[in-house]
CSV table of C-alpha atoms and ligand atoms in Angstrom, one decimal:
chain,number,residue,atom,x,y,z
A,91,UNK,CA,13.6,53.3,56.9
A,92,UNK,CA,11.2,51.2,59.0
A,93,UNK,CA,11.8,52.5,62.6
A,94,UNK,CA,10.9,49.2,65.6
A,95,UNK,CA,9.7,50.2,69.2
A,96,UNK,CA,11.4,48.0,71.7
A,97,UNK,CA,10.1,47.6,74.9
A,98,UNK,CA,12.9,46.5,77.6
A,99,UNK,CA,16.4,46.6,77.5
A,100,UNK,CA,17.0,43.4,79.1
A,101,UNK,CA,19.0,40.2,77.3
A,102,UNK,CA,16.5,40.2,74.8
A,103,UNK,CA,15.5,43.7,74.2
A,104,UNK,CA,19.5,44.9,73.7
A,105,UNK,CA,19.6,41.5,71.5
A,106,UNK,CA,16.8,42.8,69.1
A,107,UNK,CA,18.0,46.1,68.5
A,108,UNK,CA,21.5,44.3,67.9
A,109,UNK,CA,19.9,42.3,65.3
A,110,UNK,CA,17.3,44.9,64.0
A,111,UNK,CA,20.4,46.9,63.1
A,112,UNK,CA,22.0,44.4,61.2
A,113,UNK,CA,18.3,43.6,59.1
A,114,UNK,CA,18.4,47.5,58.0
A,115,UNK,CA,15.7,48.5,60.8
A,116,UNK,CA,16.4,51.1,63.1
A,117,UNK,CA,15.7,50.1,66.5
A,118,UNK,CA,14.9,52.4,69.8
A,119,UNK,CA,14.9,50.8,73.1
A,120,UNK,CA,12.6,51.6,75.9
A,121,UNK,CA,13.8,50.4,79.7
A,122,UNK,CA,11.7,51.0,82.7
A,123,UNK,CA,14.3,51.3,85.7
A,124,UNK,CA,16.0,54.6,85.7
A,125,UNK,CA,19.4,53.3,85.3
A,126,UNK,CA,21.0,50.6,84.2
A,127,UNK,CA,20.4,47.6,86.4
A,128,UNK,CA,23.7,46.2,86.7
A,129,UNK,CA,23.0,44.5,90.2
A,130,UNK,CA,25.4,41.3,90.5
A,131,UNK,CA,22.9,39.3,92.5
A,132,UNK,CA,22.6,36.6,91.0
A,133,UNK,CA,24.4,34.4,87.6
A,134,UNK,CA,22.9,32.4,84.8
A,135,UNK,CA,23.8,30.2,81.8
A,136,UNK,CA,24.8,31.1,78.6
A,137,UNK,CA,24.4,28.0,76.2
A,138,UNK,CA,26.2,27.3,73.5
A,139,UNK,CA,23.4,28.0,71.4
A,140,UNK,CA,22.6,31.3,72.7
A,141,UNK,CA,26.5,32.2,72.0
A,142,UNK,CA,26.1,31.1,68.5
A,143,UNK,CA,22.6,32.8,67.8
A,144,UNK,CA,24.7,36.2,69.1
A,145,UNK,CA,27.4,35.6,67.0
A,146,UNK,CA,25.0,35.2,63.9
A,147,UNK,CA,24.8,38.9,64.2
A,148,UNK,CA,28.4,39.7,65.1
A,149,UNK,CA,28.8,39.7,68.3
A,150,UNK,CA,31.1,37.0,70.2
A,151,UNK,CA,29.7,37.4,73.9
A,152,UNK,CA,32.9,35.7,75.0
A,153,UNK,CA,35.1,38.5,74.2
A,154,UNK,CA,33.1,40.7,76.1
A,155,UNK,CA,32.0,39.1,79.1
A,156,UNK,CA,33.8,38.1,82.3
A,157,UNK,CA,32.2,34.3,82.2
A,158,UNK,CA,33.2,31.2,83.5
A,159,UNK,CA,33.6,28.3,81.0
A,160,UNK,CA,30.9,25.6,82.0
A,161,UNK,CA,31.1,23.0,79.4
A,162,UNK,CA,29.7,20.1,81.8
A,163,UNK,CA,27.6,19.3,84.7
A,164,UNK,CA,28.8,17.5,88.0
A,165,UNK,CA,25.6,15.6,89.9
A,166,UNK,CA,25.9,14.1,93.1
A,167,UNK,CA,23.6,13.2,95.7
A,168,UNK,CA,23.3,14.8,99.6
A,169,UNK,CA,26.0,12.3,100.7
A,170,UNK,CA,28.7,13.1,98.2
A,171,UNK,CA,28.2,10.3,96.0
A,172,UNK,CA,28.5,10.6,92.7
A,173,UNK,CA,25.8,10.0,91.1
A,174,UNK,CA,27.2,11.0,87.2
A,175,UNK,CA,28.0,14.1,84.4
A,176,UNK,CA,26.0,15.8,81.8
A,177,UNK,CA,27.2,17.8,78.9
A,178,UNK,CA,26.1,21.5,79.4
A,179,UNK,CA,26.1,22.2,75.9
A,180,UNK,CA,28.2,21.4,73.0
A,181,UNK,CA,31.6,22.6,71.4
A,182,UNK,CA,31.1,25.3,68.9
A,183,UNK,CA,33.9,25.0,65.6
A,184,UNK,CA,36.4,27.6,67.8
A,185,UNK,CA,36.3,25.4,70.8
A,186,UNK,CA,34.2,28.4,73.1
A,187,UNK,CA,31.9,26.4,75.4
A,188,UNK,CA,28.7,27.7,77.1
A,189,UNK,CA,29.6,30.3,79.8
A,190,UNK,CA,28.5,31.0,83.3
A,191,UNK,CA,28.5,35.0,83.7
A,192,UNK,CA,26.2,37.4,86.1
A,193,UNK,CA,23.2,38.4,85.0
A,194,UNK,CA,24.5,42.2,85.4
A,195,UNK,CA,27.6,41.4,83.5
A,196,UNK,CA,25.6,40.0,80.6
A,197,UNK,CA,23.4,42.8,80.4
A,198,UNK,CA,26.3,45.1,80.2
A,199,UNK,CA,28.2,43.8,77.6
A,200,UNK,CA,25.0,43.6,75.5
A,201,UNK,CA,24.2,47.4,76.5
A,202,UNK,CA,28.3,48.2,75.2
A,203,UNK,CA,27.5,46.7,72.0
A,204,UNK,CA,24.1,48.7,71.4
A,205,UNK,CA,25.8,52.0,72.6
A,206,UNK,CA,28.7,51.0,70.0
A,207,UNK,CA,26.0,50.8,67.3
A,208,UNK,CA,24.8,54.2,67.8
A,209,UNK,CA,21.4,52.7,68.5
A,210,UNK,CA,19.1,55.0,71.0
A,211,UNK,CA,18.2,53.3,74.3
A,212,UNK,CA,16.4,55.7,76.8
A,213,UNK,CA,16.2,54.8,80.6
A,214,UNK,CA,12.7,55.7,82.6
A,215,UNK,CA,10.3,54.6,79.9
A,216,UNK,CA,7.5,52.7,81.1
A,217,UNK,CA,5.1,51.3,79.1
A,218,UNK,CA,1.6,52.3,79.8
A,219,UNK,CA,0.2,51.5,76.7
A,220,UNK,CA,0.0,52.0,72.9
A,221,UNK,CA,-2.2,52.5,70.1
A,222,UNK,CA,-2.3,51.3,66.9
A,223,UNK,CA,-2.7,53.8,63.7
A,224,UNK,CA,-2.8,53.0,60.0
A,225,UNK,CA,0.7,53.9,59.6
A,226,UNK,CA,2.0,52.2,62.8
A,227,UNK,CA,2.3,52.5,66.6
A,228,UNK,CA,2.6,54.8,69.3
A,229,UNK,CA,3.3,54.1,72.4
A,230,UNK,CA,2.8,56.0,76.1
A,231,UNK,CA,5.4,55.9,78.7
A,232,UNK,CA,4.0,56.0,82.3
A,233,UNK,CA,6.2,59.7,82.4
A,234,UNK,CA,3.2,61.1,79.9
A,235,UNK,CA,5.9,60.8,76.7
A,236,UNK,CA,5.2,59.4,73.8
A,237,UNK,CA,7.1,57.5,70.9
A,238,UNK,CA,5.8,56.2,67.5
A,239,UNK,CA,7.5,54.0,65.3
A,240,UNK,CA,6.2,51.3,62.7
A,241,UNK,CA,6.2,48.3,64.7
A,242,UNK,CA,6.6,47.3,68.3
A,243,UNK,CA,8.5,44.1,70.3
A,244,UNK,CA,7.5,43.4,74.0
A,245,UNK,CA,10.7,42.5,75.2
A,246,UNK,CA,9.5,43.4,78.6
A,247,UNK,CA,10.2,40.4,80.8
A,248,UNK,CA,7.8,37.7,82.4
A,249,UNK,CA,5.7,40.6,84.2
A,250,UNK,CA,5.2,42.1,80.9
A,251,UNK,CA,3.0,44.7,80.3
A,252,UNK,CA,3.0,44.0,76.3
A,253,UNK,CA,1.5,40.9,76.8
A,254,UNK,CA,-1.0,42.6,79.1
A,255,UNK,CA,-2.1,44.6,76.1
A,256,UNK,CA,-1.8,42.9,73.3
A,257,UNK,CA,-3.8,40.1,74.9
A,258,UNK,CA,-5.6,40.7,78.0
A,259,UNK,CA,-6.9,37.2,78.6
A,260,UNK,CA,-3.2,35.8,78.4
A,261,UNK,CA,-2.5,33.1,81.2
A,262,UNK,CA,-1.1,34.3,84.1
A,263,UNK,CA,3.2,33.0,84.8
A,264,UNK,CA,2.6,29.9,86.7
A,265,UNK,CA,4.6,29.2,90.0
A,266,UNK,CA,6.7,26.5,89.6
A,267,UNK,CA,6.7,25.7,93.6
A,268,UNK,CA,10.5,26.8,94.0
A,269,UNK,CA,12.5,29.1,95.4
A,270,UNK,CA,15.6,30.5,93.8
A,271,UNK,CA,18.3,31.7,96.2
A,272,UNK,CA,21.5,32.5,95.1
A,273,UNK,CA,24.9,34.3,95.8
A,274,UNK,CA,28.5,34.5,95.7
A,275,UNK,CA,31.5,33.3,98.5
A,276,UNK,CA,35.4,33.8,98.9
A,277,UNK,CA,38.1,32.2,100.5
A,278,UNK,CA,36.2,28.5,101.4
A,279,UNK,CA,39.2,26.9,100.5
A,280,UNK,CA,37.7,24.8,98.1
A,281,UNK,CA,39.8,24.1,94.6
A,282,UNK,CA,38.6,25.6,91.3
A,283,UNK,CA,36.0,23.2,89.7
A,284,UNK,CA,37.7,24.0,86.4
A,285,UNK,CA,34.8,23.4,83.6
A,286,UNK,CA,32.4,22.1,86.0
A,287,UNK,CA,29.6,23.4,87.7
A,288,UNK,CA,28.5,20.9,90.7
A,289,UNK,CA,24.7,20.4,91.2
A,290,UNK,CA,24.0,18.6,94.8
A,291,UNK,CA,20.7,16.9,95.4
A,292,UNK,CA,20.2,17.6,98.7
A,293,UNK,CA,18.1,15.9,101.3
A,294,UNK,CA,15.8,19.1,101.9
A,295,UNK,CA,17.0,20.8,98.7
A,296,UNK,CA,19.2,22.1,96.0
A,297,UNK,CA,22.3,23.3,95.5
A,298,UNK,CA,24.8,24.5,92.7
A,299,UNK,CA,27.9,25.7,92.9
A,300,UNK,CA,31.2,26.4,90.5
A,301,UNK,CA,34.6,27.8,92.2
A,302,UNK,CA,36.6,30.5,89.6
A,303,UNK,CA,40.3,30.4,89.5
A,304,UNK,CA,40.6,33.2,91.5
A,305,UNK,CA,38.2,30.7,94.1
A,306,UNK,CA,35.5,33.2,94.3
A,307,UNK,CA,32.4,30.8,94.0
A,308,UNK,CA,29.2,31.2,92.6
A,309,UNK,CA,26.2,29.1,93.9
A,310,UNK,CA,23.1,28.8,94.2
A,311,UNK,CA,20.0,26.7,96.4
A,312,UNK,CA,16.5,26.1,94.8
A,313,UNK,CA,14.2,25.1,97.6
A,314,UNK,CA,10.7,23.4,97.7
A,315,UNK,CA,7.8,26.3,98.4
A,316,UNK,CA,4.1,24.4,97.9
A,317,UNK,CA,2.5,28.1,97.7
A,318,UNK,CA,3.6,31.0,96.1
A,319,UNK,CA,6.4,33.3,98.5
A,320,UNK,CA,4.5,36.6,99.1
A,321,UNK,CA,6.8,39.1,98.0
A,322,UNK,CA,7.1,41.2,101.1
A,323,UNK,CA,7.9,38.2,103.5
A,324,UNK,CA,11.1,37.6,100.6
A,325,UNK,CA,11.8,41.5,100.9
A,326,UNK,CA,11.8,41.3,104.6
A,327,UNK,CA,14.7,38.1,105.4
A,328,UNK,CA,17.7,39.6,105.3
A,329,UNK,CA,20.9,37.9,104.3
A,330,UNK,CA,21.5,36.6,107.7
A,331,UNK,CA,18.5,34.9,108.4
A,332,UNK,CA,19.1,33.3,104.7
A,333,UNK,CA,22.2,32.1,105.6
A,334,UNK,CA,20.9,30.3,108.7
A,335,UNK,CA,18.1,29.1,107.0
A,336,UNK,CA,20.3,27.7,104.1
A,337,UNK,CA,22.7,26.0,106.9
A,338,UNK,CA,19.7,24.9,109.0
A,339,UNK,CA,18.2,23.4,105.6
A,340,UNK,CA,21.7,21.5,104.0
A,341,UNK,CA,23.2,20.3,107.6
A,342,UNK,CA,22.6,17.3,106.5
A,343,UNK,CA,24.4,17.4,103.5
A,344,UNK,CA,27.8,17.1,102.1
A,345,UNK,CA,30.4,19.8,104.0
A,346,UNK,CA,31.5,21.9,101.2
A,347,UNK,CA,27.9,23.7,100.9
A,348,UNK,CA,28.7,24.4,104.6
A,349,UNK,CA,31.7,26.1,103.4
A,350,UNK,CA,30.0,28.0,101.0
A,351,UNK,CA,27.8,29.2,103.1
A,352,UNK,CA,30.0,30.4,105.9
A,353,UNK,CA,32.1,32.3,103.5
A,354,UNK,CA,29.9,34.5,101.4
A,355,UNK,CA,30.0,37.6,100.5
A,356,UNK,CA,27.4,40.3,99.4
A,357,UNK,CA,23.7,40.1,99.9
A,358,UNK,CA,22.0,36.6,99.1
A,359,UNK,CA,19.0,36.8,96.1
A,360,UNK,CA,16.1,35.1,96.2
A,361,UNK,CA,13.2,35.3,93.2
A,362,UNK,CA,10.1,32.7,93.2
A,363,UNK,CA,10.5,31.0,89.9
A,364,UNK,CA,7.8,31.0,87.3
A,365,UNK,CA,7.4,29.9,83.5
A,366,UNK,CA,4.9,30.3,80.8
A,367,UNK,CA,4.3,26.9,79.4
A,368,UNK,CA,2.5,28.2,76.2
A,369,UNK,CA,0.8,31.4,75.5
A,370,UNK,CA,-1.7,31.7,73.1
A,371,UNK,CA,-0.8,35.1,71.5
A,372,UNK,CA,3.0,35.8,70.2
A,373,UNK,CA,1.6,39.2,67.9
A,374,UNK,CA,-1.5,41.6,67.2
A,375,UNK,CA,-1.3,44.4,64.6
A,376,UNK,CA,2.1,46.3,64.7
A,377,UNK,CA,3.3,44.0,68.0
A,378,UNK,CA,5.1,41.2,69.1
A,379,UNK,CA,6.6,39.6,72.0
A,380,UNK,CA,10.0,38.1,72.6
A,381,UNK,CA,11.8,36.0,74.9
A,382,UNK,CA,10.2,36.2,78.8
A,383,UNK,CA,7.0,38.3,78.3
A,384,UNK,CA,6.1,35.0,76.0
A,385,UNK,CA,7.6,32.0,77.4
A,386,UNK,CA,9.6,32.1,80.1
A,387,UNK,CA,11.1,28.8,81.3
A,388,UNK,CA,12.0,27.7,84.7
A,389,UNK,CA,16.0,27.8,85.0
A,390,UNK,CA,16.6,24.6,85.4
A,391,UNK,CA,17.4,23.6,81.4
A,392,UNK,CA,20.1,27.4,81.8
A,393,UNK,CA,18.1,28.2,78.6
A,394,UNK,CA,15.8,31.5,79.3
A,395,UNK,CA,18.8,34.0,78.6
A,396,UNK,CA,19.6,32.0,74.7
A,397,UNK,CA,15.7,31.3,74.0
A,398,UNK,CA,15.4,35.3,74.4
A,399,UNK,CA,18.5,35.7,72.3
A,400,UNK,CA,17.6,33.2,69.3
A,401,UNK,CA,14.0,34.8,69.7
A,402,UNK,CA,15.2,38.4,68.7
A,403,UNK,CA,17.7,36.8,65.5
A,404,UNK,CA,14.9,35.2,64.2
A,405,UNK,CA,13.0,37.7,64.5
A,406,UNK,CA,14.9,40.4,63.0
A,407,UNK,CA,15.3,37.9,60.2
A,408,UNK,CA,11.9,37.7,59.5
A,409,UNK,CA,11.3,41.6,59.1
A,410,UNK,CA,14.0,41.5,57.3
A,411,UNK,CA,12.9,39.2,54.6
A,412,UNK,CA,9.0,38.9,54.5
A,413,UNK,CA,7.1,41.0,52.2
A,414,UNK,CA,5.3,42.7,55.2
A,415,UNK,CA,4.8,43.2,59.0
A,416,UNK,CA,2.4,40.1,59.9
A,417,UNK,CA,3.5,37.8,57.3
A,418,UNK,CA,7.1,38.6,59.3
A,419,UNK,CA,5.2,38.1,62.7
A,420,UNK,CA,3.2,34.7,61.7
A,421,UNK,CA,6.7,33.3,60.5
A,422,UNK,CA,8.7,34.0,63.2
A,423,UNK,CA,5.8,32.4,65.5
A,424,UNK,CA,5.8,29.6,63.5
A,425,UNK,CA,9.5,29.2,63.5
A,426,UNK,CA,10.4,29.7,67.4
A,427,UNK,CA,7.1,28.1,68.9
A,428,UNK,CA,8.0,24.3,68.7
A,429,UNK,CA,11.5,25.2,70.3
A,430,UNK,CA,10.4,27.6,73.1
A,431,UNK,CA,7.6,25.3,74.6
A,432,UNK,CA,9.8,22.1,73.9
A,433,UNK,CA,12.8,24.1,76.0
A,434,UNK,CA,9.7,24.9,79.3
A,435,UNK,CA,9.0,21.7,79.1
A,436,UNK,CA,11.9,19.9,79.8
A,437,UNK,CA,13.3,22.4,82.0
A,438,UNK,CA,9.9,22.1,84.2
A,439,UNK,CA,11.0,18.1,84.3
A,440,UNK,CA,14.2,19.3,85.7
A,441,UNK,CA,13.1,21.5,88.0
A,442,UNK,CA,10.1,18.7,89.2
A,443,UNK,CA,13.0,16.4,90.2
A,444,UNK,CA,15.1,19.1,92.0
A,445,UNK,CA,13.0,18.4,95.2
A,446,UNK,CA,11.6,14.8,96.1
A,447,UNK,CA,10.6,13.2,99.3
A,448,UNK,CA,12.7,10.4,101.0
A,449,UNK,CA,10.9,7.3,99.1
A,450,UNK,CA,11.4,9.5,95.8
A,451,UNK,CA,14.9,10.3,97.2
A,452,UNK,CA,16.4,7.0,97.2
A,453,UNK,CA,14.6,5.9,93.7
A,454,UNK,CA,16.1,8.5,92.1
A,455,UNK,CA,19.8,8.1,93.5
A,456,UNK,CA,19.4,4.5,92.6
A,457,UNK,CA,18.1,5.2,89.0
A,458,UNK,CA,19.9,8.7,88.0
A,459,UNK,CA,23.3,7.2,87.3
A,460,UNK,CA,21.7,4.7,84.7
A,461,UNK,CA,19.4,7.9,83.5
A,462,UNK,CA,22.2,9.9,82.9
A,463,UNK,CA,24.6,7.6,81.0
A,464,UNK,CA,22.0,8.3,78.4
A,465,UNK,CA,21.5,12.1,79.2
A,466,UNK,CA,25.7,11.9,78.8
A,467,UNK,CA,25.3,11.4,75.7
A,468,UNK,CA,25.8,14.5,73.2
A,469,UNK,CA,22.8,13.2,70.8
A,470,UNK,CA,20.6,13.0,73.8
A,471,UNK,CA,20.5,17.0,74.1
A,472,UNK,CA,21.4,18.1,70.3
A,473,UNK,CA,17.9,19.2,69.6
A,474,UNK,CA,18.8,21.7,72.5
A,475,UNK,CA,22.2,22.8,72.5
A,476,UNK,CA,23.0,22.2,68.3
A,477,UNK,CA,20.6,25.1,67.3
A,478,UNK,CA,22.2,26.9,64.5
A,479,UNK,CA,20.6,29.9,63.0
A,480,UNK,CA,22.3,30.8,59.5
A,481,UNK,CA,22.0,34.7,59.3
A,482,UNK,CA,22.5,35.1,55.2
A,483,UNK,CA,19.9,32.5,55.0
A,484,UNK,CA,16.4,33.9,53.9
A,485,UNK,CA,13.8,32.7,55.9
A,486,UNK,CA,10.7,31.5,53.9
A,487,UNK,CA,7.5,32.8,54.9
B,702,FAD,C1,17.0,33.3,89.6
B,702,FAD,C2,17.0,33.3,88.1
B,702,FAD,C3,18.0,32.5,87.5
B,702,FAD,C4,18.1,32.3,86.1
B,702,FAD,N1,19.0,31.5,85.6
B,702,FAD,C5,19.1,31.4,84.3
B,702,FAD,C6,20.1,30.6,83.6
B,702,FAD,O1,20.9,29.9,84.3
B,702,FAD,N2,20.2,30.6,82.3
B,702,FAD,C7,19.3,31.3,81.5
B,702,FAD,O2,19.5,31.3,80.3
B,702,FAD,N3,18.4,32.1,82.1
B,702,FAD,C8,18.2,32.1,83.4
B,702,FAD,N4,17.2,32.9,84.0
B,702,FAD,C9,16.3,33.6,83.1
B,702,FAD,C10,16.8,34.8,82.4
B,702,FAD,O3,17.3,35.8,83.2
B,702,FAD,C11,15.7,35.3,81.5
B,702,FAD,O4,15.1,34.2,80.8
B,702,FAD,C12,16.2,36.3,80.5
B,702,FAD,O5,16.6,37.4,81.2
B,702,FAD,C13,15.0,36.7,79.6
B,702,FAD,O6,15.3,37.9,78.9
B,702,FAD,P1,14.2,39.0,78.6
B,702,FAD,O7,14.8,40.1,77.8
B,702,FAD,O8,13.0,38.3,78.0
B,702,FAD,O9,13.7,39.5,80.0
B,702,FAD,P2,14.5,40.3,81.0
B,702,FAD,O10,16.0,40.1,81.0
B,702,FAD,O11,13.8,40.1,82.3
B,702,FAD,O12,14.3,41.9,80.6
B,702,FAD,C14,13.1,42.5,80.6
B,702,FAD,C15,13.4,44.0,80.7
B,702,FAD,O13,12.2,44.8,80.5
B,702,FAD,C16,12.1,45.8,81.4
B,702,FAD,N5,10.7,46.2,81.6
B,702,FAD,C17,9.7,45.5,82.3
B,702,FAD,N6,8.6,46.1,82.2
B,702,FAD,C18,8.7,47.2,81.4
B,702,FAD,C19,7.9,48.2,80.9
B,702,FAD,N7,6.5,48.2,81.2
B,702,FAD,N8,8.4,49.1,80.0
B,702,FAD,C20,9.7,49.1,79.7
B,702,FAD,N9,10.6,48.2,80.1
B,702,FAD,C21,10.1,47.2,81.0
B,702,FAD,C22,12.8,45.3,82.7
B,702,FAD,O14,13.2,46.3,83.5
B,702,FAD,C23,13.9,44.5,82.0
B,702,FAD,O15,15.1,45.3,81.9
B,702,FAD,C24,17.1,33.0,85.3
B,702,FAD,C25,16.2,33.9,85.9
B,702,FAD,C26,16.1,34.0,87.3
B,702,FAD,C27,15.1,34.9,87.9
């Protein structure tokens, strides 16, 4: 049986050997940290099309995940005005919805399923590097251990080391010029935004925010940052100089992200946001890259977690069906390419509008509303959100 290497046992990495299992490949997963890293710091999107690309291999994420259903998008400017709604996602036939759920959470479920398979995922491999032979791949863990399989998938993140070595001259992430803080809050008072996450267009910047049942809220700031954040001035603000940053920064603005703010709970995240427009080099030889380490998008569009998902279907698709390793490789590039850059894109376009000075301010409040009675439309986002992936289907080479 052909045997795949994974690298990284993130979203996409636990996805792959999910799927690799059901194409008759037997998968081994690879993660770096020691441990699983089931920090709760901060939350993310799972579309509707990343919840049916799971569920073309058996697995119904919302089952097994402690999400919030999101199926639409509140916008409103700094003042509380209203400015209109989006669709976040679409309806899929049993009525699930895309789901808000921490990132932790996610990866857990995913990790339950691939422990459930029997499938072999080993913590405190590194990549250092691999070689290529003329019956497959070996690769070296930064502990001196080795591995060797037939094939390989990079599905180790944006910093990926894959990429690294599979194509040394690959572009570099590019800094998108924000900030993404984020956390969680109790007891504000503020009612359940059942269905709805809120997105505030703040005077200085950002904010998101949804309120469980239960009135624990998630939320989250994106602020404006012309250079890149060096990493050990992030490392060193603690949560309580965050806070008063975040209060100092949205005084301004409507009360309730006041509220938020002066009732959180746990330490506040905060990760300078990157994407990878396009990167020249998806495979070499025996490996490939998935999901992040190829094209990570800005979070804006709440699409990285479901482009890394549908990534690893399709892949596992195409090993399943073409007659041999690159012809499974070339397809599979071919297939997810137009998508992925279309997705970083747009969310880029999101994420350019998130921050604007006054003059742009006031343009924007004044021409959203009309913007959005088109974005309101379902059609407008289809090519997004109505991505279907049909598993029995052969794909053609
Ligand atoms: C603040 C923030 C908010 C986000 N919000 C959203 C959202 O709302 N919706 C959404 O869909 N996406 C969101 N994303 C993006 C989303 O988290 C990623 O797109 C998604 O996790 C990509 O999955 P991946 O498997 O490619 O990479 P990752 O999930 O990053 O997994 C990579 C894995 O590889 C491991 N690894 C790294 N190097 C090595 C190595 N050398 N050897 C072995 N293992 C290695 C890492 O430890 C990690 O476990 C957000 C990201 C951030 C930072």
């Amino acid at each position: 049986m052909t045997t795949a290497l994974i690298i990284g046992g993130g979203i996409g990495g636990l996805t792959m050997a999910l799927a690799l299992r059901c194409a008759g490949i037997e998968p081994l997963v690879h993660e770096a940290y020691d441990r699983p890293d089931d920090y709760v710091g901060s939350f993310l999107n799972t579309a509707s099309n990343g919840l049916d690309a799971l569920r073309a291999i058996g697995v119904d994420l919302t089952r097994h995940v402690d999400g919030v259903p999101i199926p639409r998008m509140v916008l409103s400017s700094g003042s509380g005005k209203r400015l209109g709604e989006v669709a976040n996602g679409t309806r899929l036939p049993d009525g699930s919805v895309s789901v808000c759920v921490r990132r932790g959470e996610l990866q857990r479920a995913l990790r339950a399923q691939v422990r459930a398979s029997g499938i072999p995922l080993v913590f405190g491999k590194r990549l250092d590097t691999y070689r290529t032979l003329p019956t497959g791949v070996v690769a070296r863990f930064t502990d001196g251990t080795e591995a060797s399989g037939d094939l390989l998938v990079g599905a180790d993140g944006i910093h990926s080391r894959t990429r690294a070595l599979l194509h040394p001259d690959a572009p570099a992430p590019r800094f998108t010029g924000l900030l993404s803080v984020g956390g969680y809050s109790e007891g504000t008072g503020l009612a359940p935004t059942t269905d709805t996450q809120h997105l505030v267009f703040g005077k200085r910047a950002f904010f998101g925010y949804l309120v469980r049942e239960s009135g624990e809220t998630y939320w989250f700031a994106n602020l404006h940052r012309p250079d890149e954040p060096d990493r050990r001035d992030l490392a060193a603000m603690t949560t309580d100089r965050w806070r008063r940053h975040l209060a100092a920064l949205f005084a301004d603005d409507t009360p309730v992200i006041g509220r938020v703010l002066d009732h959180l709970v746990g330490e506040i995240g905060a990760y300078p946001v990157y994407d990878i427009p396009t990167s020249p080099v998806w495979h070499r030889g025996p490996a490939a890259l998935i999901g992040d380490a190829v094209h990570a998008t800005s979070p804006s569009a709440g699409q990285g977690a479901s482009m890394a998902i549908e990534d690893a279907v399709v892949l596992a698709q195409c090993l399943r069906d073409a007659p041999d390793t690159t012809t499974a490789y070339t397809t599979y590039e071919r297939l997810r390419r137009p998508r992925v850059e279309k997705v970083v894109a747009y969310s880029r376009t999101l994420s350019n509008s998130k921050t604007a000075g006054p003059v742009a301010r006031v343009l924007r409040d004044l021409m959203m509303p009309v913007a959005l009675r088109y974005f309101a439309n379902p059609a407008s986002h289809a090519w997004m959100y109505d991505h279907h992936i049909d598993w029995d289907r052969p794909v053609a080479a």
